[in-house]
JSON list of C-alpha atoms in Angstrom, two decimals:
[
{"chain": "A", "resi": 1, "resn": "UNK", "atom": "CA", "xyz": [-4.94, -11.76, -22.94]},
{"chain": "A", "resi": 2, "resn": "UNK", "atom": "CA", "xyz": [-6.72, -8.85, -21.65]},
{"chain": "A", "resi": 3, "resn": "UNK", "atom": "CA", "xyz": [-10.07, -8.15, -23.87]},
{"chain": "A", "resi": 4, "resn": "UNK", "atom": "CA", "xyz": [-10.46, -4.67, -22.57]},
{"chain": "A", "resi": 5, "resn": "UNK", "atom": "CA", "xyz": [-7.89, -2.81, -24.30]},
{"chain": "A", "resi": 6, "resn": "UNK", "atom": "CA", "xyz": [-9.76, -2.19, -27.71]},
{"chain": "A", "resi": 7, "resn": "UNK", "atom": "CA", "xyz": [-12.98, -1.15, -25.09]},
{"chain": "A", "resi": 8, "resn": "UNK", "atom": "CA", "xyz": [-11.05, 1.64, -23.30]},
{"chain": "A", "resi": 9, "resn": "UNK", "atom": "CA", "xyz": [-8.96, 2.83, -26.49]},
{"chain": "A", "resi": 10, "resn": "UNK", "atom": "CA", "xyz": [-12.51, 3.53, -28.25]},
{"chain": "A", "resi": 11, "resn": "UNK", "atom": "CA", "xyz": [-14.01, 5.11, -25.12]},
{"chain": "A", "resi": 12, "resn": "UNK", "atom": "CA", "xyz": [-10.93, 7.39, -23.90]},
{"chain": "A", "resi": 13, "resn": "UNK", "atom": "CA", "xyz": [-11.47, 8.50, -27.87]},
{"chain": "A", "resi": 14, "resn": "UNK", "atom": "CA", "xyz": [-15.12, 9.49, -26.96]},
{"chain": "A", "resi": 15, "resn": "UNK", "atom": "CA", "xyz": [-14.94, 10.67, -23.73]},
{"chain": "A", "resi": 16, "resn": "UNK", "atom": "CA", "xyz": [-10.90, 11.04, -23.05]},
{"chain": "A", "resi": 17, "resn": "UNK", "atom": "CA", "xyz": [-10.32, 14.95, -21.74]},
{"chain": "A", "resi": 18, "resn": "UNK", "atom": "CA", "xyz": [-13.41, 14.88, -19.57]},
{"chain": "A", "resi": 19, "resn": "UNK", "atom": "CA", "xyz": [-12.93, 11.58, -18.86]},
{"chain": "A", "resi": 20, "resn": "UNK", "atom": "CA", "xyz": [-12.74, 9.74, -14.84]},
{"chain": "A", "resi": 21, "resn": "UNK", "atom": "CA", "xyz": [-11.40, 5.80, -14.49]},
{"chain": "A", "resi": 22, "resn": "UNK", "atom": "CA", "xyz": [-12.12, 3.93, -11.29]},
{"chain": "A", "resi": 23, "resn": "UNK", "atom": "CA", "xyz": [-10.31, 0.91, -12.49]},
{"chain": "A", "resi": 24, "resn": "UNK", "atom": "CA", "xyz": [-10.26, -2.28, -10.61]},
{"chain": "A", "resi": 25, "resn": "UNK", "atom": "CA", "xyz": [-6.91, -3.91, -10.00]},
{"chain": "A", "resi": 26, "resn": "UNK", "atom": "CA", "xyz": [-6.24, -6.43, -13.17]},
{"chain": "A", "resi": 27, "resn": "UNK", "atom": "CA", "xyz": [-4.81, -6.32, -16.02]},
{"chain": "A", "resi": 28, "resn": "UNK", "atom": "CA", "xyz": [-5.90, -3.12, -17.13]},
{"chain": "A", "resi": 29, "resn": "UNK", "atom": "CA", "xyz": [-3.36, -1.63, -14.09]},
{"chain": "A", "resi": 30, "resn": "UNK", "atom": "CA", "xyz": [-0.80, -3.10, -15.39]},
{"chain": "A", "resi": 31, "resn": "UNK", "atom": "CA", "xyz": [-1.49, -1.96, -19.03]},
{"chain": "A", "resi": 32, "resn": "UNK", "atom": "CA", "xyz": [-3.08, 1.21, -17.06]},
{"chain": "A", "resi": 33, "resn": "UNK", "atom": "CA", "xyz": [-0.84, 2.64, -14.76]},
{"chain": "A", "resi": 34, "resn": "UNK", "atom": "CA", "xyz": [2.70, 1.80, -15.18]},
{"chain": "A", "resi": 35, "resn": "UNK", "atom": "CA", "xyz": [5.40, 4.01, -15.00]},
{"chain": "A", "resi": 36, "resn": "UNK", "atom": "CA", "xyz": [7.19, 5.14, -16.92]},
{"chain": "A", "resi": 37, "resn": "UNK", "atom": "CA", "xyz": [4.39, 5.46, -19.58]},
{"chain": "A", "resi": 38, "resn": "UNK", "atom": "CA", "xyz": [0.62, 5.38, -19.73]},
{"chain": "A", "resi": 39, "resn": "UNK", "atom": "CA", "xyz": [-1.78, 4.43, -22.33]},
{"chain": "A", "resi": 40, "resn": "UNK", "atom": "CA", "xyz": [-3.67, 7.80, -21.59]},
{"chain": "A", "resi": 41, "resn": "UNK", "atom": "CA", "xyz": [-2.92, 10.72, -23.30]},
{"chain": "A", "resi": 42, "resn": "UNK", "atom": "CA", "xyz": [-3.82, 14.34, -23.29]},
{"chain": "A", "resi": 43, "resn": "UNK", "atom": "CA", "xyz": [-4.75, 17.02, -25.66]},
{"chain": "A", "resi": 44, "resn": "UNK", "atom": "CA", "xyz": [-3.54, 20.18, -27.32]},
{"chain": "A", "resi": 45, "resn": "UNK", "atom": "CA", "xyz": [-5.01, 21.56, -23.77]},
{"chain": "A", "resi": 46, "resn": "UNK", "atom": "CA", "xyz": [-3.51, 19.49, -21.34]},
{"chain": "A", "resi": 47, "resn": "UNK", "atom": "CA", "xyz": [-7.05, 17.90, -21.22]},
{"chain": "A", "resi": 48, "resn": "UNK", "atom": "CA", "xyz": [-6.63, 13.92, -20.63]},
{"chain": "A", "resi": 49, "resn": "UNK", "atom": "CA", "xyz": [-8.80, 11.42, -18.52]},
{"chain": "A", "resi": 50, "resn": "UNK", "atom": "CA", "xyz": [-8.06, 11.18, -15.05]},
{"chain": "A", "resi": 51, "resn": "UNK", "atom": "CA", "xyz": [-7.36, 7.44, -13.63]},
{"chain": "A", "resi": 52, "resn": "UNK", "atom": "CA", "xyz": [-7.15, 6.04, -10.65]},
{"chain": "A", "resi": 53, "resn": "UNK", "atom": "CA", "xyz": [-6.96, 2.29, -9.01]},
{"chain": "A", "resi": 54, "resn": "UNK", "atom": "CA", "xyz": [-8.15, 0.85, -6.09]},
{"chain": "A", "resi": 55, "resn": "UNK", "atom": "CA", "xyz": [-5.88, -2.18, -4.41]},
{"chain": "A", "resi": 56, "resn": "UNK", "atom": "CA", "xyz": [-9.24, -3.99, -3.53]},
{"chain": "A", "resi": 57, "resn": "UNK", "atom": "CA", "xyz": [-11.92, -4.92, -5.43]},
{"chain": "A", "resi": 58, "resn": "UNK", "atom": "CA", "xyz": [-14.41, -2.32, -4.42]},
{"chain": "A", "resi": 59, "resn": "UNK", "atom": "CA", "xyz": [-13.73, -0.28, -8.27]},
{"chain": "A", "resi": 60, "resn": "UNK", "atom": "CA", "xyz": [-18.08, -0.49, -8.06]},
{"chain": "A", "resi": 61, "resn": "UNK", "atom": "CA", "xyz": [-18.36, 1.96, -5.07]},
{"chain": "A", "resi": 62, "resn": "UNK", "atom": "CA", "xyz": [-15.09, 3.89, -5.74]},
{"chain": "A", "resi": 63, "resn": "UNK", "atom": "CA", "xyz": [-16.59, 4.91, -8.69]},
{"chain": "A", "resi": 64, "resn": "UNK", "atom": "CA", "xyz": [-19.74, 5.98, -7.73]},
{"chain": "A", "resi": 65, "resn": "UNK", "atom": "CA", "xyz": [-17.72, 7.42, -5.07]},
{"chain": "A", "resi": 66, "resn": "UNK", "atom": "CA", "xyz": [-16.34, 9.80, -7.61]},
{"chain": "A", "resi": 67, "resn": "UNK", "atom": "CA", "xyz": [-19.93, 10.10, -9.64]},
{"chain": "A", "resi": 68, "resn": "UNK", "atom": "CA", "xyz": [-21.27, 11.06, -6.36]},
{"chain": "A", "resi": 69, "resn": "UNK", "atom": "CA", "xyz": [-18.24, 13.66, -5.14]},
{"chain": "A", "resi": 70, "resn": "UNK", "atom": "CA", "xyz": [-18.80, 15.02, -8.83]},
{"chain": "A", "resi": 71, "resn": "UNK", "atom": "CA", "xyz": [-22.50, 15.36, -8.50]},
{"chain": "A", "resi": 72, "resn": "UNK", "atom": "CA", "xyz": [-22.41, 17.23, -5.51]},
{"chain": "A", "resi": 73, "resn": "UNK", "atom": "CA", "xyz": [-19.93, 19.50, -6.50]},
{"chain": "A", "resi": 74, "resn": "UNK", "atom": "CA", "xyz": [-22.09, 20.62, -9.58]},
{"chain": "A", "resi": 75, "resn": "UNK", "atom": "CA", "xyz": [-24.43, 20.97, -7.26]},
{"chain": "A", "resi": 76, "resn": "UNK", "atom": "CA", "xyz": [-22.87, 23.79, -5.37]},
{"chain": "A", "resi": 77, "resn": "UNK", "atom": "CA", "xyz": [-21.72, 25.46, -8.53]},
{"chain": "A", "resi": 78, "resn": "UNK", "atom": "CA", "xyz": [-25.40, 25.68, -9.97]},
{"chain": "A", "resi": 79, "resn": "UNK", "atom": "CA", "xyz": [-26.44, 26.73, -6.52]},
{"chain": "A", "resi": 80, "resn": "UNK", "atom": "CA", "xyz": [-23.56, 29.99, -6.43]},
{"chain": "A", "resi": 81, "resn": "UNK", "atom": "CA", "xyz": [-24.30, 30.66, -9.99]},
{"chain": "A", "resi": 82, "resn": "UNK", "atom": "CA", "xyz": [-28.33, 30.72, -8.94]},
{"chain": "A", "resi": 83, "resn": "UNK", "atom": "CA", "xyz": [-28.18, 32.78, -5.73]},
{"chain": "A", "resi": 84, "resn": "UNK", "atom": "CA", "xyz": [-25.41, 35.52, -6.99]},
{"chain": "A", "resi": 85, "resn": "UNK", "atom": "CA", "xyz": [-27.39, 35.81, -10.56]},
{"chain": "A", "resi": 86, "resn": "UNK", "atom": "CA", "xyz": [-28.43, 39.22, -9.79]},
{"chain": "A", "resi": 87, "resn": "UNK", "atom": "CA", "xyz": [-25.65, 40.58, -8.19]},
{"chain": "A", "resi": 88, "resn": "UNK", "atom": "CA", "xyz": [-22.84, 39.77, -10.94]},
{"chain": "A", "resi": 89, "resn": "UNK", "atom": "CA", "xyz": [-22.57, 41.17, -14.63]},
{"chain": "A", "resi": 90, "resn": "UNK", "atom": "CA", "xyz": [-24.83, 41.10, -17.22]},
{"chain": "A", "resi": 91, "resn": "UNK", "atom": "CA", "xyz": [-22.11, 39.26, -19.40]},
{"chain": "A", "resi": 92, "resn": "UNK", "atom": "CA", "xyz": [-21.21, 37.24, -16.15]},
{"chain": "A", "resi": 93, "resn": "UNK", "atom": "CA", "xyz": [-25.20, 36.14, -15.77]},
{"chain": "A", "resi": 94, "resn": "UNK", "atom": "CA", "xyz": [-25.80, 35.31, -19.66]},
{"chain": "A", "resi": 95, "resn": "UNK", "atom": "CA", "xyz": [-22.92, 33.12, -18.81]},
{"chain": "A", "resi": 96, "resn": "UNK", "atom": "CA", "xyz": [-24.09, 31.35, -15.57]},
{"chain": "A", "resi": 97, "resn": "UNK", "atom": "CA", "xyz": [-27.58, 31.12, -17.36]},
{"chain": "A", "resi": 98, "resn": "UNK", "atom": "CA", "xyz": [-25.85, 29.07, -20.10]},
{"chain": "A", "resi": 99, "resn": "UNK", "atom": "CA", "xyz": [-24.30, 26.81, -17.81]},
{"chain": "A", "resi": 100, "resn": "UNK", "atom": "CA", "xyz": [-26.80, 26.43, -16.09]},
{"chain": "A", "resi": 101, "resn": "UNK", "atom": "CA", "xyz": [-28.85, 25.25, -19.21]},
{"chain": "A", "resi": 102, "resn": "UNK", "atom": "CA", "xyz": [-26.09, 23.18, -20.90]},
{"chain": "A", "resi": 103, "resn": "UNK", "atom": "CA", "xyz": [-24.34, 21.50, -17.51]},
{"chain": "A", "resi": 104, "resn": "UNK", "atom": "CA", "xyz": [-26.19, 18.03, -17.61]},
{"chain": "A", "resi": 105, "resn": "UNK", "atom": "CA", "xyz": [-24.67, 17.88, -21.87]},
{"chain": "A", "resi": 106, "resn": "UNK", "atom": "CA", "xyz": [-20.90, 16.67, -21.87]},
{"chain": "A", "resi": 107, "resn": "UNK", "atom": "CA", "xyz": [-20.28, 18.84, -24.99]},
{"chain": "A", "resi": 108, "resn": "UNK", "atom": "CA", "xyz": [-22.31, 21.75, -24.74]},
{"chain": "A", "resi": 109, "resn": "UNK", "atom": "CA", "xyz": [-21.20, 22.26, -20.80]},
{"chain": "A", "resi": 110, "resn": "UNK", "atom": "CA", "xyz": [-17.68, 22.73, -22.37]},
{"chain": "A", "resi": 111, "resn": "UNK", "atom": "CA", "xyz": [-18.57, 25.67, -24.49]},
{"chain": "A", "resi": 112, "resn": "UNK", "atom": "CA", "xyz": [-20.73, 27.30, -21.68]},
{"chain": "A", "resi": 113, "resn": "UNK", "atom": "CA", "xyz": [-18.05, 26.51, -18.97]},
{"chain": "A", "resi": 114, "resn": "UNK", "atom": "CA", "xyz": [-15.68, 28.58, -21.32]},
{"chain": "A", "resi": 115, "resn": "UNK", "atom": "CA", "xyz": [-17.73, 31.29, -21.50]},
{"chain": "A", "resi": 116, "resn": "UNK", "atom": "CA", "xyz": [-18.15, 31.48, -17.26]},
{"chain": "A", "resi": 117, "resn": "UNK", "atom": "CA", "xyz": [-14.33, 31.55, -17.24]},
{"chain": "A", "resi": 118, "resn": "UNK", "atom": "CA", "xyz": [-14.20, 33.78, -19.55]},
{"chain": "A", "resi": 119, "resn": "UNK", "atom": "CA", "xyz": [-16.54, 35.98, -17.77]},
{"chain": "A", "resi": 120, "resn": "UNK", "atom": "CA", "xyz": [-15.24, 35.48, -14.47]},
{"chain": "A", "resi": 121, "resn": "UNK", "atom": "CA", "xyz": [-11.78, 36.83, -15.44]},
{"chain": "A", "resi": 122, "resn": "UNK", "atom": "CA", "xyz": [-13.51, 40.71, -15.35]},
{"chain": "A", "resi": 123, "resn": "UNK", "atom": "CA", "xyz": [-15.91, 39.70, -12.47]},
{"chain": "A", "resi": 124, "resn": "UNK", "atom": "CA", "xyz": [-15.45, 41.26, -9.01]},
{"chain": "A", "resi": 125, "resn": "UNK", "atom": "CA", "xyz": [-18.12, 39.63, -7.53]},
{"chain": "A", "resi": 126, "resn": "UNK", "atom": "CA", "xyz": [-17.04, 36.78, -4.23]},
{"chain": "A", "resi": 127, "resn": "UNK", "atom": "CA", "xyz": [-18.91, 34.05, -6.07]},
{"chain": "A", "resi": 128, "resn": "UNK", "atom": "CA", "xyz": [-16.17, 34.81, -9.15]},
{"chain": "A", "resi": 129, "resn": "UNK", "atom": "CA", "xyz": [-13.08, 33.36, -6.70]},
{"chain": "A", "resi": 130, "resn": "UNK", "atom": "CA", "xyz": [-15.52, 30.76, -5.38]},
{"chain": "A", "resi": 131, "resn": "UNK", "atom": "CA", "xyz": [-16.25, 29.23, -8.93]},
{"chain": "A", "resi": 132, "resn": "UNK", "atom": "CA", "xyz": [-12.47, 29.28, -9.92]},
{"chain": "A", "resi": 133, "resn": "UNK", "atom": "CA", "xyz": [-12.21, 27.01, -6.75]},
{"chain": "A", "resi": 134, "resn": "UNK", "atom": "CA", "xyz": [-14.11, 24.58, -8.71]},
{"chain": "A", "resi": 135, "resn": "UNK", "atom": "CA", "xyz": [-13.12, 24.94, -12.23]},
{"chain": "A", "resi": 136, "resn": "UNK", "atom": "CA", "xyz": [-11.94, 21.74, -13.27]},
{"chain": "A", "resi": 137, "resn": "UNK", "atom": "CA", "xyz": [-15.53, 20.53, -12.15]},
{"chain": "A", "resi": 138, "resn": "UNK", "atom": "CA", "xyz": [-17.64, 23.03, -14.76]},
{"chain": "A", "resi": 139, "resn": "UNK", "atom": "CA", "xyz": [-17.56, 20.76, -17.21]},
{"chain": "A", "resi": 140, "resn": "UNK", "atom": "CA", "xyz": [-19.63, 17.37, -17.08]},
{"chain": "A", "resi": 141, "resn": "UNK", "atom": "CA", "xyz": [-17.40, 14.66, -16.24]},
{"chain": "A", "resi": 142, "resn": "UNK", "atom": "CA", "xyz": [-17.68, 11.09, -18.07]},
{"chain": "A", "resi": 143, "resn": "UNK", "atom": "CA", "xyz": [-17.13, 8.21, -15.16]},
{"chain": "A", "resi": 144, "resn": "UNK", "atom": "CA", "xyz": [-16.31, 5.16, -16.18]},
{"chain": "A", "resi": 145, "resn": "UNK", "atom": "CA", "xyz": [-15.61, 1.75, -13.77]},
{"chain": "A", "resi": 146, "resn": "UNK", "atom": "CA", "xyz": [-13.67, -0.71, -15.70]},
{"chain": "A", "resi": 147, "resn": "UNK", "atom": "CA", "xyz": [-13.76, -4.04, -13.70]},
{"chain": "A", "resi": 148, "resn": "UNK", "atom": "CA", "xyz": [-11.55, -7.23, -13.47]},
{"chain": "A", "resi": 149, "resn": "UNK", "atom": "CA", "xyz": [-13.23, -11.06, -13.47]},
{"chain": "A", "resi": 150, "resn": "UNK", "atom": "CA", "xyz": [-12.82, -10.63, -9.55]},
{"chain": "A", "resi": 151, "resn": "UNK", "atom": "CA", "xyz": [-14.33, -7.57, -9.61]},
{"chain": "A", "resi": 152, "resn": "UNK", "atom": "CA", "xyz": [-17.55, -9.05, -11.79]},
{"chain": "A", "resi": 153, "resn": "UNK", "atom": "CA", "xyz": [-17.62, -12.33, -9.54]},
{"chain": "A", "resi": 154, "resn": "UNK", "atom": "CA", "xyz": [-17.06, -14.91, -12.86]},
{"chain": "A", "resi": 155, "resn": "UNK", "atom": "CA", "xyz": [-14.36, -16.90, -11.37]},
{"chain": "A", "resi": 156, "resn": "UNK", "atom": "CA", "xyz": [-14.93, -20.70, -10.15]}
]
C-alpha cells in the first residue's frame, strides 16, 4: 500500500488552506484526485490546498515551477506596495508596511494580507485594483512536491 497517506493527512493539517501540491502521478492521484471526492478539504473560508498532477514524472520542476511563478508574483506585489507607499492612505500604507514586514511568515502574512484587503476596499489609489489582481497570492503559499518511486528513481 501507499505509505504517503498518513504524510499528506498531517501536512494538509499544517499547511492545508495555504497549501500548493505538485504531485507526481502514483498512487497518491489515485487517492488524490478522483472524482467524485477528494481527500482535500476546505475551511470555514473556502480556504483548502490547491493540487495539481503532472502525467509525467517531472512533479520536481513542476513544482518549483509553481515556487518560482509564486515567488515572482510576491515580488511584484512588494514592489506596487513599495513604489505607491506615499501616494495611498495612511491606513492603506500602515497596511502595505505590515505586509511588507510579515510576507516571508506563513501565519503572520495572513493577518497582514487581511488588513491590505481590508484597506484596499476604501482605497482609490490604481495600485488598489492592481493588488486585488493578485489577492489570492498575498498570503505565503506552502509548496509541497509529493513524489512516486518513479519519480525518486528507486525502482530496479
Amino acid at each position: 500500500g501507499c505509505g504517503e497517506t498518513p504524510y499528506i493527512k498531517l501536512i494538509t493539517q499544517l499547511y492545508g488552506d495555504r497549501m500548493m501540491v505538485a504531485n507526481a502521478t502514483g498512487c497518491s492521484s489515485i487517492y488524490g484526485g478522483s472524482a467524485p471526492s477528494t481527500p482535500y478539504c476546505t475551511n470555514k473560508d473556502n480556504q483548502g490546498p490547491a493540487w495539481a498532477n503532472s502525467l509525467f514524472e517531472d512533479n520536481a520542476e513542476y513544482g518549483l515551477g509553481m515556487v518560482t511563478a509564486s515567488k515572482k508574483l510576491r515580488e511584484r506585489l512588494a514592489r506596487q506596495m513599495t513604489e505607491a507607499m506615499d501616494e495611498v492612505a495612511p491606513a492603506t500604507k500602515e497596511a502595505f508596511e505590515a505586509w511588507l514586514e510579515a510576507k516571508e511568515d506563513g501565519e503572520k502574512s495572513r493577518a497582514a494580507s487581511t488588513a491590505v484587503l481590508k484597506a484596499l476596499e476604501s482605497e482609490n489609489h490604481a495600485v488598489a485594483g492592481e493588488i486585488l489582481k493578485l489577492k489570492d497570492h498575498l498570503v505565503k503559499k506552502s509548496v509541497w512536491v509529493f513524489g512516486g518511486d518513479g519519480w525518486a528513481y528507486d525502482i530496479g
